[in-house]
Short mmCIF file of C-alpha atoms and ligand atoms in Angstrom, two decimals:
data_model
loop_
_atom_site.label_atom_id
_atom_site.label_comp_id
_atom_site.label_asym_id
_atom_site.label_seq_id
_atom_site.Cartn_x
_atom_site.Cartn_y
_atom_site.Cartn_z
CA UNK A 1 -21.31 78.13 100.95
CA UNK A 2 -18.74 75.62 101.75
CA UNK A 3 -17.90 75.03 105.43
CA UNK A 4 -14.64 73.42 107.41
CA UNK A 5 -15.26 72.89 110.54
CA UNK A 6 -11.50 71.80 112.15
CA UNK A 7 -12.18 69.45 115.29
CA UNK A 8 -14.53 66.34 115.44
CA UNK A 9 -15.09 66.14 118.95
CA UNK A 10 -18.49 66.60 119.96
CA UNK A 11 -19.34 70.52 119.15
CA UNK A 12 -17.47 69.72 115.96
CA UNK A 13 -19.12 66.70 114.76
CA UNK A 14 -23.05 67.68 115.68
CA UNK A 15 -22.70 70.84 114.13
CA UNK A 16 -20.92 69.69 110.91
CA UNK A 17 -23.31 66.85 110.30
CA UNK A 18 -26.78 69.62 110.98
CA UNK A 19 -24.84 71.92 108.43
CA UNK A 20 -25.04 69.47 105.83
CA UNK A 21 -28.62 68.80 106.63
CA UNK A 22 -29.05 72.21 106.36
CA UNK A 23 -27.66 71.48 102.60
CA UNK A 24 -24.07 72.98 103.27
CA UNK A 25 -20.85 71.32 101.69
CA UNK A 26 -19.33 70.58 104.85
CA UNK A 27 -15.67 69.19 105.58
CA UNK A 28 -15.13 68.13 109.13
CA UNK A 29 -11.04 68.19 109.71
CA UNK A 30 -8.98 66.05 112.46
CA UNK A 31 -5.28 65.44 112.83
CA UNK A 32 -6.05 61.67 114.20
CA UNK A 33 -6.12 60.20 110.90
CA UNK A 34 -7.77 57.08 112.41
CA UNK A 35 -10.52 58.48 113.46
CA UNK A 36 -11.27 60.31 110.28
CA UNK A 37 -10.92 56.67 108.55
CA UNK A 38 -13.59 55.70 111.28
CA UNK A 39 -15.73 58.88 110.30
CA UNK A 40 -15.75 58.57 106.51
CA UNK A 41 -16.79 54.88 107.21
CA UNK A 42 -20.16 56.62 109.47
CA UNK A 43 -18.40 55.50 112.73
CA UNK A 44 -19.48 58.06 115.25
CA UNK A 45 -16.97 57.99 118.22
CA UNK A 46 -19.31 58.68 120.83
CA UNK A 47 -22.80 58.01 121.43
CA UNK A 48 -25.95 60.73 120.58
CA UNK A 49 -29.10 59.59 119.41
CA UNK A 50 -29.81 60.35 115.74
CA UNK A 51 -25.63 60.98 114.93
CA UNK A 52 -25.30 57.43 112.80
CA UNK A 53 -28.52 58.20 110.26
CA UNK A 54 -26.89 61.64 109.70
CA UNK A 55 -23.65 60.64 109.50
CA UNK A 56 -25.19 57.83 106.91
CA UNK A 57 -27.18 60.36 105.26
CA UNK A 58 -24.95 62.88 104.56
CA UNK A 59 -22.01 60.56 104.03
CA UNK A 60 -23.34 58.29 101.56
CA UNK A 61 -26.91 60.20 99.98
CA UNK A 62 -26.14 63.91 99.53
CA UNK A 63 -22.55 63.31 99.78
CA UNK A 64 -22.82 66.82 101.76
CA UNK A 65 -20.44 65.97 104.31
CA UNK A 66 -16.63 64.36 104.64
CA UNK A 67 -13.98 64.00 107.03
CA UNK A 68 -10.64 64.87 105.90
CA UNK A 69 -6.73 65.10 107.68
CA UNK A 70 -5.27 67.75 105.51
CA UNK A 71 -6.65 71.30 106.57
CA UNK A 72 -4.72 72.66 103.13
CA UNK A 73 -7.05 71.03 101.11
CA UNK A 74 -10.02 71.31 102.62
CA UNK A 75 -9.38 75.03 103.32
CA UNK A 76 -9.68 75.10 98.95
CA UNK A 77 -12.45 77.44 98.72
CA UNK A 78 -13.80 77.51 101.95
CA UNK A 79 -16.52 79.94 103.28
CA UNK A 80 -16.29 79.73 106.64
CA UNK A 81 -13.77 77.97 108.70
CA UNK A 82 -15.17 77.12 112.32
CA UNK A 83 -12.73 76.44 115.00
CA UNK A 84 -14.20 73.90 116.94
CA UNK A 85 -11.17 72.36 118.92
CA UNK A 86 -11.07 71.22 122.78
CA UNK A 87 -10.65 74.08 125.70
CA UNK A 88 -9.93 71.11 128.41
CA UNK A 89 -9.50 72.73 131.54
CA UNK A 90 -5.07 72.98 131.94
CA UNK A 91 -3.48 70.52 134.20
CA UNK A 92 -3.31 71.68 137.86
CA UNK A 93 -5.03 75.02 136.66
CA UNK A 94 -8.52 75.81 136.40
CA UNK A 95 -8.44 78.19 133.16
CA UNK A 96 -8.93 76.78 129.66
CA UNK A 97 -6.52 75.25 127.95
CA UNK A 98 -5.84 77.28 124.83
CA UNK A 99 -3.17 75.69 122.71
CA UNK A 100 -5.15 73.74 120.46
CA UNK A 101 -6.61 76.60 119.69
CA UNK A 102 -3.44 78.80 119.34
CA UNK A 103 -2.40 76.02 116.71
CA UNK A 104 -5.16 76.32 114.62
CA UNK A 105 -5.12 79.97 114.06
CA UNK A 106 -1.84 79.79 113.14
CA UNK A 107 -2.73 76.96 110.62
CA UNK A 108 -6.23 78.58 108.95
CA UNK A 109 -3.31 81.12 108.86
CA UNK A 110 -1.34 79.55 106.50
CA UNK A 111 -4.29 78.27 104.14
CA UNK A 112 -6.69 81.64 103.57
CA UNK A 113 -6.52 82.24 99.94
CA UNK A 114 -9.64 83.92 99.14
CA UNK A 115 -12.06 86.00 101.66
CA UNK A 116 -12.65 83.47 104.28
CA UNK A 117 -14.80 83.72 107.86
CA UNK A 118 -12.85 82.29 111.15
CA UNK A 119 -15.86 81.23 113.47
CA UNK A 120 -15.21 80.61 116.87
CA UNK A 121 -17.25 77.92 118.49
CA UNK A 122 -15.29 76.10 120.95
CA UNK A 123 -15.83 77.72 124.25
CA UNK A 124 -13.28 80.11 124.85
CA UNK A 125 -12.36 83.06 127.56
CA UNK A 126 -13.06 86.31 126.72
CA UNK A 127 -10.93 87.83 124.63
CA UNK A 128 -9.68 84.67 122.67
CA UNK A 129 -11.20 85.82 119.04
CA UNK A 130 -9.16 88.75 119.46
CA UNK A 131 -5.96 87.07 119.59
CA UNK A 132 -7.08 84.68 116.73
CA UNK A 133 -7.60 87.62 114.50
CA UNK A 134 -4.03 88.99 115.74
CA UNK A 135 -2.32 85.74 114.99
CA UNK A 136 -3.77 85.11 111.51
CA UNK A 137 -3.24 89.00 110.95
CA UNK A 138 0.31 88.56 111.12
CA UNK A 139 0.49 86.38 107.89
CA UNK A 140 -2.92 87.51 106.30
CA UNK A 141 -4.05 90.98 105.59
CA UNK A 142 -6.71 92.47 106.75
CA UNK A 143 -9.73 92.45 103.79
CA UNK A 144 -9.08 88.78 103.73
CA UNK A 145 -10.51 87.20 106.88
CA UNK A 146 -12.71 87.94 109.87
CA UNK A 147 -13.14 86.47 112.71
CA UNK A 148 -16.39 86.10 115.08
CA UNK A 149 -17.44 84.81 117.98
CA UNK A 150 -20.58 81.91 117.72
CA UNK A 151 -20.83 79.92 120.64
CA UNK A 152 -22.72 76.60 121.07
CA UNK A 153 -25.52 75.59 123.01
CA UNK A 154 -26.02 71.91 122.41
CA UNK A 155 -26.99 69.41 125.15
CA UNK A 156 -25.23 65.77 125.18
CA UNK A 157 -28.19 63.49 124.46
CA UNK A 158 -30.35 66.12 122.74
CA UNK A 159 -27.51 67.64 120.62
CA UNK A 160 -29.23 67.77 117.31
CA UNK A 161 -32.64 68.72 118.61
CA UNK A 162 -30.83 71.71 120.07
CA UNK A 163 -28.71 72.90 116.75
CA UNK A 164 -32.29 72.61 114.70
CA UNK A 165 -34.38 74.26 117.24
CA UNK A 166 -31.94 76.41 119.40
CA UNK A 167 -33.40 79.18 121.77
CA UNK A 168 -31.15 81.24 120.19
CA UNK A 169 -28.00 81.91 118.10
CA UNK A 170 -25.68 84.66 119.50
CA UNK A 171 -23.20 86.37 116.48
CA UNK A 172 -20.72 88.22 118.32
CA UNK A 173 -19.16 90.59 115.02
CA UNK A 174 -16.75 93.41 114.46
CA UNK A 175 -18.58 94.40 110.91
CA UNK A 176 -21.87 94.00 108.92
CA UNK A 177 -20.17 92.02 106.28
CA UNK A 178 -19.37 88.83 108.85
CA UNK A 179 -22.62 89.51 110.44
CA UNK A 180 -24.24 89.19 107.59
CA UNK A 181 -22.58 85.85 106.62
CA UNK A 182 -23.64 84.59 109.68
CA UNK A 183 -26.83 85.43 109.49
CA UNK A 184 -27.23 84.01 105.69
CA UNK A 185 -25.62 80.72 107.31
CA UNK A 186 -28.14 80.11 109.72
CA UNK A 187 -31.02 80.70 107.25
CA UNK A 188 -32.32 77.78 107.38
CA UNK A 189 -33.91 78.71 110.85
CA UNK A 190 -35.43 81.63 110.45
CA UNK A 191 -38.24 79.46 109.39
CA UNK A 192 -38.80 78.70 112.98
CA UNK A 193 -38.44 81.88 114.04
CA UNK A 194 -35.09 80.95 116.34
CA UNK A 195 -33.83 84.88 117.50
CA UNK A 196 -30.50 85.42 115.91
CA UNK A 197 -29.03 87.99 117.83
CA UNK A 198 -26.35 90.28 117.13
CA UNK A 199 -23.56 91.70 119.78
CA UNK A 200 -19.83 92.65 120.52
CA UNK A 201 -17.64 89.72 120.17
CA UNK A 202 -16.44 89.81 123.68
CA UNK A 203 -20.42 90.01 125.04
CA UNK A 204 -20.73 86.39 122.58
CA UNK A 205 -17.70 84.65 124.76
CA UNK A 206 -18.98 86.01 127.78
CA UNK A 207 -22.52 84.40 127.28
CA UNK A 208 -21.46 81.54 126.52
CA UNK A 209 -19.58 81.10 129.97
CA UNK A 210 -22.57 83.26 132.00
CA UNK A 211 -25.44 80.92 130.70
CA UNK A 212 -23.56 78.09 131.66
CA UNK A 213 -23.09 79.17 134.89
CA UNK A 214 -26.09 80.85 135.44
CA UNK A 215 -27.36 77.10 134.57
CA UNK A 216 -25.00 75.37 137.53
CA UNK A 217 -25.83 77.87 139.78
CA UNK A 218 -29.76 77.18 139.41
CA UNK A 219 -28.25 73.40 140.19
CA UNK A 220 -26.30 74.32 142.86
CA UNK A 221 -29.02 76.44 144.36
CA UNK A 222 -31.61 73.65 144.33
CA UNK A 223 -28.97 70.93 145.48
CA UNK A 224 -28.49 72.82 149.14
CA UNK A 225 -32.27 73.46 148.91
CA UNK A 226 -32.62 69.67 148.83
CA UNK A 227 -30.17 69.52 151.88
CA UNK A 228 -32.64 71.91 154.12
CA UNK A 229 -35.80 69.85 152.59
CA UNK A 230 -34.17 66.65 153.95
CA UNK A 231 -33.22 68.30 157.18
CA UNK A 232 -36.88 69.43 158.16
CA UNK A 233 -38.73 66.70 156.37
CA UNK A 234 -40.11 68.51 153.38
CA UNK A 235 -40.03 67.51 149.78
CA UNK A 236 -37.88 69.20 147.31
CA UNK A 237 -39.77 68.20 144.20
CA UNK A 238 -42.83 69.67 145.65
CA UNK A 239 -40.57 72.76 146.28
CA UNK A 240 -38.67 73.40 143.12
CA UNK A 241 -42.20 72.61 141.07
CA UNK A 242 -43.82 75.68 142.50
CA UNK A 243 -40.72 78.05 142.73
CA UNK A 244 -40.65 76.84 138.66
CA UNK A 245 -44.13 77.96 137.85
CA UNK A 246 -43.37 81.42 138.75
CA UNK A 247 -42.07 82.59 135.46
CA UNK A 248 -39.25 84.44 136.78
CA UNK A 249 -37.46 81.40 138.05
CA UNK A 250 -38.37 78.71 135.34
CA UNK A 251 -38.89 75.44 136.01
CA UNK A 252 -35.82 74.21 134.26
CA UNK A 253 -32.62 73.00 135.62
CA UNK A 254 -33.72 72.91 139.28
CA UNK A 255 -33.93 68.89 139.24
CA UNK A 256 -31.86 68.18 142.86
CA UNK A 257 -29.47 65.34 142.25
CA UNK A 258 -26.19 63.79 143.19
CA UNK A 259 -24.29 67.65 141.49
CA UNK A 260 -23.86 68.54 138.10
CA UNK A 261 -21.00 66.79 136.02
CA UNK A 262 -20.21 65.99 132.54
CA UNK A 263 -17.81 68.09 130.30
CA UNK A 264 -19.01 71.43 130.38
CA UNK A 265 -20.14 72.80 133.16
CA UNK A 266 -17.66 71.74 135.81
CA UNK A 267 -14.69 72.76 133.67
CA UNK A 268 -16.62 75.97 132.49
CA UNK A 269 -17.35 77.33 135.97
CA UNK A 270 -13.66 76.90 136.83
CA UNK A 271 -12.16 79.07 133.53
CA UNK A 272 -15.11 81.52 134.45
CA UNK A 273 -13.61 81.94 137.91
CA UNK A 274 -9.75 81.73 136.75
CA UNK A 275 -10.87 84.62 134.01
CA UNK A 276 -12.45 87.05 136.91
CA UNK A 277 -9.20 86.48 138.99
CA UNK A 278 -7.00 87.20 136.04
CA UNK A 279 -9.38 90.78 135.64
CA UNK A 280 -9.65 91.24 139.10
CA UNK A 281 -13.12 90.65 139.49
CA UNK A 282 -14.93 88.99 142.51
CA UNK A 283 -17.39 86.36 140.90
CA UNK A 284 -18.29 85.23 144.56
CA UNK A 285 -21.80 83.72 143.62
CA UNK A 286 -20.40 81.29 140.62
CA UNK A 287 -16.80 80.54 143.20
CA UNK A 288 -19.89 79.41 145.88
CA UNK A 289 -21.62 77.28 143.06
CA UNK A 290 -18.11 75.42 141.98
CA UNK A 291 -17.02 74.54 145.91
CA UNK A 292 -20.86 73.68 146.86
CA UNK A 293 -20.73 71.52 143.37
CA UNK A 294 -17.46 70.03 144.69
CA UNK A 295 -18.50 68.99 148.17
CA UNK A 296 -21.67 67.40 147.23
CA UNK A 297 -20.78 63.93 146.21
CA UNK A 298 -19.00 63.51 149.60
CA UNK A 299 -22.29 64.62 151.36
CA UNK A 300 -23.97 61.85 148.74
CA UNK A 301 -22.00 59.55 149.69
CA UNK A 302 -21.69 59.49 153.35
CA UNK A 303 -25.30 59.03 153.12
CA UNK A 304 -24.62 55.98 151.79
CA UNK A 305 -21.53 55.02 154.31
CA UNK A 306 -24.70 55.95 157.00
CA UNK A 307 -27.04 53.70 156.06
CA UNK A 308 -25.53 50.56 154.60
CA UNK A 309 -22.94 48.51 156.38
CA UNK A 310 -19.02 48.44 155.43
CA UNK A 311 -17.98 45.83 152.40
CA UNK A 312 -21.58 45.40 151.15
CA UNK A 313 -22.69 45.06 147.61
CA UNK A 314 -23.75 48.06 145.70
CA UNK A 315 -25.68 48.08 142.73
CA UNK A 316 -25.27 51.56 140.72
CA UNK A 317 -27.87 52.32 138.07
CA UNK A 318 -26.62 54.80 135.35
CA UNK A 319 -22.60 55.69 135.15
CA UNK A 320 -23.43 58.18 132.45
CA UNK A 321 -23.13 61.83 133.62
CA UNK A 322 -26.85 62.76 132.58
CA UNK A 323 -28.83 59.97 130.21
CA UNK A 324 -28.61 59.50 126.61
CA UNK A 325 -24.84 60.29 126.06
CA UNK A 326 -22.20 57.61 127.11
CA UNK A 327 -20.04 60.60 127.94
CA UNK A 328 -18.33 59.81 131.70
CA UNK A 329 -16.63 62.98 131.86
CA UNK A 330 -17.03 64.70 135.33
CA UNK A 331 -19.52 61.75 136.25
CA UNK A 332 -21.12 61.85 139.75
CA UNK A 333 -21.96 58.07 139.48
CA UNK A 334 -17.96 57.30 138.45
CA UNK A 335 -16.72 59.38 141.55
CA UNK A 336 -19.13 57.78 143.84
CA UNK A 337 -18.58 54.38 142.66
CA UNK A 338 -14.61 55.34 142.90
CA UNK A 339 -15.17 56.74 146.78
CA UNK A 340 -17.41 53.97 147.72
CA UNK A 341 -15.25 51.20 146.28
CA UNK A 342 -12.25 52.77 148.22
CA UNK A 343 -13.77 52.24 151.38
CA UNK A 344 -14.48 48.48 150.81
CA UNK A 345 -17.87 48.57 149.11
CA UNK A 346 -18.05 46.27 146.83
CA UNK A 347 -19.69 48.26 143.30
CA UNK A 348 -22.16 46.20 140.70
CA UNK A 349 -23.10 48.71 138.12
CA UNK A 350 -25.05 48.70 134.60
CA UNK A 351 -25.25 51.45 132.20
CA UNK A 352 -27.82 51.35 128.77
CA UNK A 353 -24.49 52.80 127.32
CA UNK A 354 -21.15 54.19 128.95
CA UNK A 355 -19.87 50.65 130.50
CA UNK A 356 -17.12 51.01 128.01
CA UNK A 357 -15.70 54.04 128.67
CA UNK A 358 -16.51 53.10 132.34
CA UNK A 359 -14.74 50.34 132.17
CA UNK A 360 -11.96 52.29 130.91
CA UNK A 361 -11.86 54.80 133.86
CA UNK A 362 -12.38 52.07 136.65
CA UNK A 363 -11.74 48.32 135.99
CA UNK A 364 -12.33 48.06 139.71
CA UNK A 365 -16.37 47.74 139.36
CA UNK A 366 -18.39 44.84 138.60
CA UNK A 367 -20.06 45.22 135.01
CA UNK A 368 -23.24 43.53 133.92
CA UNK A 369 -25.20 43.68 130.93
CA UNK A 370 -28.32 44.00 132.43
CA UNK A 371 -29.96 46.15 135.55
CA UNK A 372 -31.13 42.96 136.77
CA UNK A 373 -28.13 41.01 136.73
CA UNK A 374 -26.24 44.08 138.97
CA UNK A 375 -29.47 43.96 141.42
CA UNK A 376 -28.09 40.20 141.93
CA UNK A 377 -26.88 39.77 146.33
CA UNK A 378 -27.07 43.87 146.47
CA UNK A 379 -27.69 45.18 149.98
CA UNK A 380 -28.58 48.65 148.33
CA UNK A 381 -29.39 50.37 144.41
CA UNK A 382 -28.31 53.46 143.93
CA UNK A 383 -29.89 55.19 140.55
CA UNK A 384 -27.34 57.33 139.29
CA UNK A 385 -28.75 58.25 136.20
CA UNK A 386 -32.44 59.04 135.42
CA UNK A 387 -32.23 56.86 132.36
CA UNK A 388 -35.70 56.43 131.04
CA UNK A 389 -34.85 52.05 131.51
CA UNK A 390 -34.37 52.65 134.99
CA UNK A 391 -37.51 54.70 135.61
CA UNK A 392 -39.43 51.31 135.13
CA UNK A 393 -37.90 48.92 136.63
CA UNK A 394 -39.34 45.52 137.52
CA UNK A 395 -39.34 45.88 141.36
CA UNK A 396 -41.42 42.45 142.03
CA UNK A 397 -38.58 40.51 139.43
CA UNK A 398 -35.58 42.64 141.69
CA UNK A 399 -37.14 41.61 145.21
CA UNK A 400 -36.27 38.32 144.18
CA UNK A 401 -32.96 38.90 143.22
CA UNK A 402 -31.54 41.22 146.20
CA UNK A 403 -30.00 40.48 149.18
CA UNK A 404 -31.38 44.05 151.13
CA UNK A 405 -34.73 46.01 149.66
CA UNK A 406 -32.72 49.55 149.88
CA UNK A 407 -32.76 52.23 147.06
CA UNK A 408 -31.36 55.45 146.76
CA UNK A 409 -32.76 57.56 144.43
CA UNK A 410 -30.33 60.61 143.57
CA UNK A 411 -32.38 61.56 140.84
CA UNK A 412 -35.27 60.88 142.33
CA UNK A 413 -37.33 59.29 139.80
CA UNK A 414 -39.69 56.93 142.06
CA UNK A 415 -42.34 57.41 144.25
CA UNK A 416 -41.27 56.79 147.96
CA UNK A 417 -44.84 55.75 149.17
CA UNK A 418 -45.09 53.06 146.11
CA UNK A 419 -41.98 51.33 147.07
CA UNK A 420 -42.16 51.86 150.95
CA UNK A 421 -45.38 50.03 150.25
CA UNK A 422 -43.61 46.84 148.92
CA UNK A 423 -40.83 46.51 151.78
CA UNK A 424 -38.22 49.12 150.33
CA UNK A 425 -36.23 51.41 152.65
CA UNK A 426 -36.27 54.85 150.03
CA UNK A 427 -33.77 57.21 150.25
CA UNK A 428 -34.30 60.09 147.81
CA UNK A 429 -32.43 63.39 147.18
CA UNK A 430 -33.82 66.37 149.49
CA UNK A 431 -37.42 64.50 150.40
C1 UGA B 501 -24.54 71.99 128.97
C2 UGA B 501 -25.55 73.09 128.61
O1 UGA B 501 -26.85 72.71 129.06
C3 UGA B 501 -25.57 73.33 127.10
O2 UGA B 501 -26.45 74.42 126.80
C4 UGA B 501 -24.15 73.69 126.64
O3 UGA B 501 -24.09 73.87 125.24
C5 UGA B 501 -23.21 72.56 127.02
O4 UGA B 501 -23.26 72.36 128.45
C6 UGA B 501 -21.82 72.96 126.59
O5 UGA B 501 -21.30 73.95 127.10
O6 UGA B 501 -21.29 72.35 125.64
P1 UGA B 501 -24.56 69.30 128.89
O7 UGA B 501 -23.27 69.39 129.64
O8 UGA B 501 -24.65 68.41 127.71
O9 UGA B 501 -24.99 70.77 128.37
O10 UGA B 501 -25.68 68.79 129.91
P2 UGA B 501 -26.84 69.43 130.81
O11 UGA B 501 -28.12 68.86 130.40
O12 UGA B 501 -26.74 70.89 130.89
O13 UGA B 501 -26.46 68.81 132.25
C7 UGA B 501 -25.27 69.15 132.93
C8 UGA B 501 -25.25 68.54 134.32
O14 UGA B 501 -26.25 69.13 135.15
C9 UGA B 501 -25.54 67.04 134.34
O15 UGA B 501 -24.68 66.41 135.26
C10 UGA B 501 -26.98 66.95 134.82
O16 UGA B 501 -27.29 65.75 135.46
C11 UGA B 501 -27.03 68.12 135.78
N1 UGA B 501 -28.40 68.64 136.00
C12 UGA B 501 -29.08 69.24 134.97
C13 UGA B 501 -28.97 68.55 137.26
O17 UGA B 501 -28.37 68.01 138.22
N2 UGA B 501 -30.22 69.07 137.46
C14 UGA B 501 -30.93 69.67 136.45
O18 UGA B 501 -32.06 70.14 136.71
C15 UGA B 501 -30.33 69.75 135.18
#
């Protein structure tokens, strides 16, 4: 089978390099010629472990893989044609921005030549596939093409883990025939057993947007949770540990922290929302989760602004939204290293790393290439990411080194009695 996959952002690029591995010729497409110079070179634009040896790999060895500008040519022959474009969130709006993906129906339009199947994988509003198959329909008949619904489920950080052992595909089809291309695609796992399962195109977008949010709203839940545990002095690790072990709740995804960020959920919660309103429906339990989400890195950081004197020196640990991924999109530790700079804190902050793009979104911090180096005069830490280099640190070495023995732990990765026990003042997230 021979795959085009038109996008190279993140869902794009993970998912064309684990084709190949799978042993697929894959062709990855991108207007920004640049960046498919970059890409043919093995330059992966962002960070995720494991992307530059199967970039290399597949690049150079099988020769499986290739990045190309011209969708015409690599649409010669092609299988399956995923669309795995953007769905920002629109300016001033909350609902998904669709026109990239407009655009690219209308060019996989223009290049079908033999039986070809349109995949959707960007994460789209229900109904979208639809209007991709109308669009190509107008210049393409119908025995030519189908179109279905496959959406993603990677984690930044743990991306190609996910694609090669996934909990589960979901092939949202109008007909056996695309099912069953689908299924022969993703062969390669029924090795391990993942479930492939089968449904209604417009049940496939809707999962995509309901785990998601079913995902923030476990986050959300356990965030105000932490709230009540700091209220009445009880421990919200010790809580969310034993609600976990009952298998009906899961102990996943009910970490407390500073709110939940990054690319996805934020902006998929909102188009969730905006596609209820359009329909009329009342999704009052995810609307809660976004506004709770929202408010929560004020509440963070006027606990800061409480307990640590106007125009002192921060240190912030981790400007990543979640570790392993230098993706700053939707960052709590960027928006509370914004808010507390505007009100006169001065910010020293390290990141394993995001400092680059960091550096791009707020010029106003203080960058240093080590953790140690920010701890330098700091009246307080803050640990904004529960990198596994910051879940170690050298407390004895940063004693030395800062001005106040203060931590905030939003992630809550130390043990308040160990450093109350060597002169630290420990503020952790619902405990
Ligand atoms: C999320 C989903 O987990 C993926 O399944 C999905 O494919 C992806 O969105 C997407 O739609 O593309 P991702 O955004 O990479 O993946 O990161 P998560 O690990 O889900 O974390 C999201 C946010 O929740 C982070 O800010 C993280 O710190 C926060 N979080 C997560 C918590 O605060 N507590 C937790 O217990 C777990």
């Amino acid at each position: 089978m021979k795959l085009v996959l038109i996008g190279t952002g993140y869902v794009g690029l993970v998912t064309g390099a684990c084709f190949a591995e799978f042993g697929y010729q894959t062709v990855c497409v991108d207007k920004d010629k640049s960046k498919v110079k970059n890409l043919n070179l093995g330059k992966c634009p962002f960070y995720e472990p494991g992307m530059d040896d199967l970039l290399s790999k597949h690049l150079n060895n099988t020769k499986l893989l290739s990045f190309s500008s011209s969708l015409s040519d690599s649409m010669k022959n092609a299988d399956v044609v995923f669309i795995t474009v953007g769905t920002p969130s629109r300016r001033l709006e909350d609902d998904a921005d669709l026109s990239y993906v407009w655009s690219v129906a209308d060019e996989i339009s223009q290049n079908i030549e033999k039986y070809c199947l349109v995949v959707t994988k960007s994460t789209v509003p229900v109904g979208t596939s639809k209007e991709i198959k109308k669009i190509i329909a107008k210049k393409i008949s119908q025995d030519k093409f189908d179109v279905v619904s496959n959406p993603e489920f990677l984690r930044e950080g743990s991306a190609i883990n996910d694609f090669m052992r996934p909990d589960r595909i979901i092939i949202g089809a109008e007909n056996k025939k695309s099912e069953d291309i689908m299924r022969e695609l993703y062969r390669p796992l029924y090795l391990r057993e993942t479930p492939l399962v089968s449904t209604s195109i417009e049940s496939s977008e809707i999962i995509k947007y309901a785990s998601n949010s079913f995902l923030a709203t476990k986050i959300g839940f356990i965030n105000e949770v932490a709230d009540l545990c700091e209220a009445v002095g009880a421990n919200v690790q010790e809580v969310s540990k034993a609600m976990g072990i009952d298998k009906r709740i899961g102990s996943k995804f009910l970490n407390a922290g500073p709110g939940f960020g990054g690319s996805c959920f934020p902006k998929d919660v909102k188009a969730f929302i905006s596609t209820a309103n359009k329909l009329n429906v009342d999704l009052s339990i995810i609307n809660s989760v976004h506004s709770s989400n929202k408010k929560r890195i004020n509440r963070i950081a006027n606990k800061i602004i409480e307990n640590v004197d106007k125009k002192s020196t921060l240190t912030i640990l981790g400007l990543s939204f979640k570790p392993n991924t230098d993706d700053i999109r939707d960052s709590t530790s960027i928006k509370l290293a914004t808010l507390l700079n505007d009100k006169g804190y001065i910010i020293n902050c390290f990141d394993p790393v995001a400092m680059n793009n960091a550096k791009i979104e707020n010029n106003n911090l203080n960058y240093f290439d080590t953790p140690y180096k920010a701890c330098f005069n700091s009246d307080a830490i803050i640990i904004g990411t529960e990198w596994n280099e910051f879940r170690a640190l050298n407390f004895s070495e940063i004693s030395k080194l800062v001005k106040k023995k203060k931590i905030f732990d939003l992630r809550n990765i130390y043990n308040s009695i160990e450093l109350e026990k060597i002169g630290y003042e420990y503020y952790g997230t619902g405990k």
